[in-house]
Each structure stands twice: as C-alpha cells, then as structure tokens.
Coordinates of C-alpha atoms in Angstrom, one line a residue:
R233 CA 118.3 119.2 71.7
Y234 CA 116.2 122.3 72.2
R235 CA 113.4 122.8 68.6
P236 CA 112.1 125.9 67.9
I237 CA 109.0 127.4 69.0
D238 CA 106.7 127.5 65.0
D239 CA 103.9 131.1 66.7
S240 CA 102.3 130.4 64.2
H241 CA 101.1 126.6 63.9
P242 CA 97.5 126.9 62.9
D243 CA 96.7 124.1 65.9
D244 CA 98.2 125.9 68.2
L245 CA 95.5 127.1 71.6
C246 CA 97.8 128.8 73.1
N247 CA 102.0 129.7 72.9
V248 CA 102.9 132.1 75.8
E249 CA 104.8 133.6 78.6
F250 CA 103.8 134.3 81.8
S251 CA 104.8 133.8 85.7
L252 CA 103.4 132.7 87.9
A253 CA 103.4 133.0 92.6
Y254 CA 101.3 132.0 95.8
G255 CA 100.9 133.3 98.5
G256 CA 104.9 135.4 98.0
M257 CA 107.1 132.2 95.9
I258 CA 107.5 132.8 92.9
L259 CA 106.5 129.2 91.8
L260 CA 107.3 129.8 87.6
N261 CA 109.6 132.6 86.1
S262 CA 109.2 133.6 82.9
A263 CA 108.0 129.8 81.7
R264 CA 106.7 128.9 78.2
L265 CA 103.4 126.9 77.6
H266 CA 102.8 125.7 74.2
V267 CA 100.0 123.7 73.5
R268 CA 98.4 122.4 70.6
R269 CA 95.0 121.0 69.6
G270 CA 94.5 116.8 69.7
H271 CA 96.9 116.6 72.2
I272 CA 96.7 115.3 76.2
Y273 CA 99.2 116.7 78.1
G274 CA 100.4 115.0 81.4
L275 CA 101.7 117.8 84.0
L276 CA 104.7 116.6 85.9
G277 CA 106.1 117.5 89.0
H278 CA 106.3 117.5 92.9
N279 CA 103.4 117.9 95.3
G280 CA 103.5 121.3 95.8
C281 CA 105.1 122.3 93.3
G282 CA 102.2 124.5 91.7
K283 CA 100.6 121.9 89.0
S284 CA 96.7 123.1 91.0
T285 CA 97.9 126.3 91.0
L286 CA 98.7 126.6 87.5
M287 CA 95.4 124.8 86.5
R288 CA 93.1 126.9 89.0
A289 CA 94.9 130.2 87.0
I290 CA 94.7 129.3 83.7
A291 CA 90.9 128.3 84.5
T292 CA 90.5 131.7 85.6
G293 CA 91.9 133.5 83.7
Q294 CA 94.5 134.8 85.8
L295 CA 98.1 135.0 84.8
E296 CA 99.4 138.1 82.9
G297 CA 101.2 137.3 79.0
F298 CA 98.0 134.1 79.0
P299 CA 94.8 134.6 76.7
G300 CA 93.4 137.0 79.2
A301 CA 90.0 138.6 80.3
E302 CA 89.4 140.2 76.8
E303 CA 90.0 136.4 75.6
L304 CA 88.9 134.3 77.8
M305 CA 85.6 133.4 76.4
A306 CA 87.5 132.7 72.6
L307 CA 89.9 130.5 74.0
K308 CA 87.7 128.7 77.3
A309 CA 89.3 126.4 79.5
C310 CA 88.2 124.0 82.3
Y311 CA 89.2 123.3 85.5
V312 CA 88.3 119.3 87.0
E313 CA 89.2 119.2 90.2
H314 CA 90.1 116.7 92.3
D315 CA 87.8 117.7 95.3
I316 CA 85.8 120.8 93.7
D317 CA 84.8 124.1 96.3
G318 CA 81.0 123.3 97.6
S319 CA 81.1 119.6 97.0
N320 CA 79.0 118.6 100.6
A321 CA 76.2 121.4 100.2
D322 CA 73.4 119.9 100.4
I323 CA 71.3 120.6 97.1
P324 CA 70.6 118.4 94.1
T325 CA 73.3 118.1 91.6
I326 CA 71.2 119.7 89.2
D327 CA 71.1 123.1 90.5
F328 CA 74.7 123.0 91.6
C329 CA 75.6 122.8 88.2
M330 CA 73.4 126.2 88.0
Q331 CA 75.4 127.3 90.2
E332 CA 77.9 127.8 87.6
P333 CA 77.2 131.8 85.7
V334 CA 77.9 129.6 82.0
L335 CA 75.7 127.1 82.7
A336 CA 72.9 129.0 84.3
Q337 CA 73.0 130.5 81.0
L338 CA 71.7 127.3 79.0
G339 CA 69.0 126.9 81.4
K340 CA 68.5 123.8 83.4
D341 CA 67.1 121.5 80.6
A342 CA 70.0 121.8 78.4
I343 CA 72.2 121.0 82.0
Y344 CA 69.6 118.0 82.6
Q345 CA 70.3 116.7 79.2
K346 CA 74.1 116.6 78.9
L347 CA 74.0 115.1 82.6
I348 CA 71.6 112.3 81.6
D349 CA 73.9 111.7 78.0
M350 CA 76.5 111.4 80.5
E351 CA 74.8 108.3 82.5
F352 CA 73.4 110.1 84.9
T353 CA 70.4 108.8 86.3
D354 CA 66.9 111.4 87.6
E355 CA 68.4 109.1 91.1
L356 CA 72.0 111.1 90.9
I357 CA 71.0 114.3 88.6
N358 CA 68.3 115.0 91.3
K359 CA 70.6 113.4 95.2
P360 CA 72.3 116.1 96.8
I361 CA 75.8 116.9 95.3
C362 CA 77.5 116.0 99.1
N363 CA 76.5 112.5 98.7
L364 CA 77.8 111.8 94.8
S365 CA 80.7 109.5 94.5
G366 CA 83.6 111.4 93.5
G367 CA 83.5 109.6 90.1
W368 CA 80.2 110.9 89.4
K369 CA 81.5 114.8 90.9
M370 CA 84.4 114.2 88.3
K371 CA 81.9 113.3 85.1
M372 CA 79.7 116.5 86.6
Q373 CA 82.3 118.6 85.9
L374 CA 83.4 117.0 82.4
C375 CA 79.5 117.8 81.3
A376 CA 80.0 120.4 82.3
A377 CA 83.3 121.5 79.8
T378 CA 81.0 120.1 77.4
L379 CA 78.5 121.8 77.7
M380 CA 81.0 125.4 77.5
N381 CA 82.4 123.9 75.0
A382 CA 85.9 124.2 76.3
D383 CA 88.8 124.2 73.9
I384 CA 91.3 123.3 77.5
L385 CA 90.4 121.2 80.0
M386 CA 92.7 120.2 82.6
L387 CA 92.2 117.5 85.2
D388 CA 93.7 117.6 88.6
E389 CA 94.2 113.6 89.2
A390 CA 91.8 112.5 86.3
R391 CA 91.4 108.7 87.4
G392 CA 90.8 109.3 91.3
H393 CA 88.2 108.0 92.8
L394 CA 87.5 106.3 89.7
D395 CA 86.7 102.9 89.5
V396 CA 87.3 99.7 86.9
N397 CA 84.3 100.6 84.9
N398 CA 84.8 104.6 85.0
I399 CA 88.4 104.4 84.9
A400 CA 87.7 102.7 81.0
W401 CA 84.6 104.7 80.3
I402 CA 86.8 108.1 80.8
K403 CA 89.9 107.4 78.7
G404 CA 87.4 106.7 76.2
W405 CA 86.1 110.4 76.7
L406 CA 88.9 112.1 77.0
N407 CA 89.9 110.6 73.6
S408 CA 86.9 111.3 72.2
F409 CA 87.9 115.5 73.3
I410 CA 91.5 115.6 72.4
Q411 CA 89.7 114.3 68.6
K412 CA 86.9 117.0 68.6
G413 CA 90.3 119.6 68.5
G414 CA 90.3 119.8 72.4
S415 CA 93.4 118.9 73.8
I416 CA 93.9 118.3 77.7
I417 CA 96.6 118.7 80.4
T418 CA 96.2 116.6 83.3
T419 CA 97.6 115.2 86.7
S420 CA 97.7 111.6 87.8
H421 CA 100.1 109.6 90.2
D422 CA 99.5 106.2 88.2
S423 CA 102.6 106.1 85.3
S424 CA 100.4 103.8 83.4
F425 CA 97.6 105.9 83.1
L426 CA 100.4 108.8 82.0
N427 CA 102.2 106.1 79.9
E428 CA 98.8 105.0 77.7
M429 CA 96.9 109.1 77.3
C430 CA 99.4 111.2 77.3
T431 CA 101.1 112.6 74.3
H432 CA 103.0 115.2 75.8
L433 CA 104.4 115.6 79.2
I434 CA 105.2 119.2 81.3
E435 CA 106.9 119.4 83.9
F436 CA 108.0 122.1 86.5
Q437 CA 112.0 122.3 86.6
K438 CA 113.6 124.9 87.8
R439 CA 110.5 127.7 87.6
K440 CA 110.2 126.6 84.1
L441 CA 108.1 124.4 82.0
N442 CA 109.7 122.1 80.0
T443 CA 108.2 120.1 77.4
V444 CA 108.9 116.9 75.5
K445 CA 107.4 114.6 73.2
G446 CA 106.8 111.2 74.8
T447 CA 105.6 109.2 77.3
Y448 CA 106.2 109.2 81.1
G449 CA 109.7 106.9 82.0
Q450 CA 110.2 107.1 78.0
D451 CA 113.7 108.2 77.3
M452 CA 112.9 112.4 77.0
A453 CA 115.7 113.0 74.5
E454 CA 113.2 115.2 72.4
V455 CA 112.5 118.5 74.3
V456 CA 110.1 120.5 72.1
E457 CA 110.7 123.3 74.0

C-alpha cells in the first residue's frame, strides 16, 4: 500500500524527515512530511497530539531537518492561529500588523492597501485589535501571509469564528492561494469543510505522519507516504 516518495518532483515545497518534542514529550519521531505546491492538506489527530505545535514549529523554523534558519526566507511559512497572541492589545489593527518585522519593512501604506483589498474598512483598520471579531483577526493574518508571499499557509481551525458569508469568502481565498502555487495545511473540527477543501490528509499516527490522498471520511486506501 505504501508508495515511494519522488524526491525530485519540481512542485515539492518540502520533503523532510524530523522529530518533534514538546515539554519533554516526544510528539513525532523520525516523521516524514511531504508537501507539494497547489494542495490543501487536512491535519488530523486527537486533541493534544501536537498539531498546533507542529505548525508553529514549521512557521518559526524550529524543526531540525526542516528548511531551517539558512533557508527560512526561501521557503516562507505562515501560521494563522486560532487565537493570536497579543490579540487583546488595545492598539489599532494596522499598528498591530506593524509589530511583525517582515511586514514593518514593507511600510504602513502597503499594509493599509492590502487590508483594504481584504475588505477591511478604515474603521476596522483603526479599531483596536482587541475589538475585532475572530473572523476579522483571521482575515488580518491572511493579509499578512499575502504580504509575506507565503509558500505554505498553516491554519488552526480554518473556519472557526466565521459566519456563513465569511466561510464562503475564505473558501474562495484559499482556492485562489493554491492556484497561485501555494499550499495549505489546516486543522478543522468541521468534517464538511475538510471534505470540500482538502486534496490530502495528514494524520498523526504512532508518532509518525501518515499522508493519504483523498477526503475526510473516504476510504484511506491510497497512502502516499
């Protein structure tokens, strides 16, 4: 059932083996992660298995064996958190964005224009970040990913806090992102979202990452890793 990995595929963003620990606990041991452009990967596993820890480690270049410090700017990974750190800050949204060093280099005007492109109003842009809804905080982070030209976008609970209109909006945005050559790794408790959006599934299983092609709930017979 297992098929060999083609290490030389031109669409590979990463094809690496690594281990991951947190607080003295081994979460992954010599696990393989293979991500290609233009795919949406649903990340599965029980609560506490390490899904968020893995995505955060990728985004911050902390995984040994993963494209690290010397390559981090070549492979740009952005983590969109379910509840961003510092989101209770009583500062305007645009100033919160300026705290990110990569975005600050682009300047406030570029950030402002991209927020407008993401359907923010002047009122929302100047509203304290603590007063934004969860949906708008997610859009703000997607704005940052766009400005960073992220290759891999990692979403923690992709449709959390979103109403029906915003769910439709984010589905369109995510499809546009992969059509432009990016790839997405997402968690979600919504099986219908995973069924509709994902091309592959990555499951935490016995300290390994088991990748399959197909949708959530489908017979996972076609193991690709």
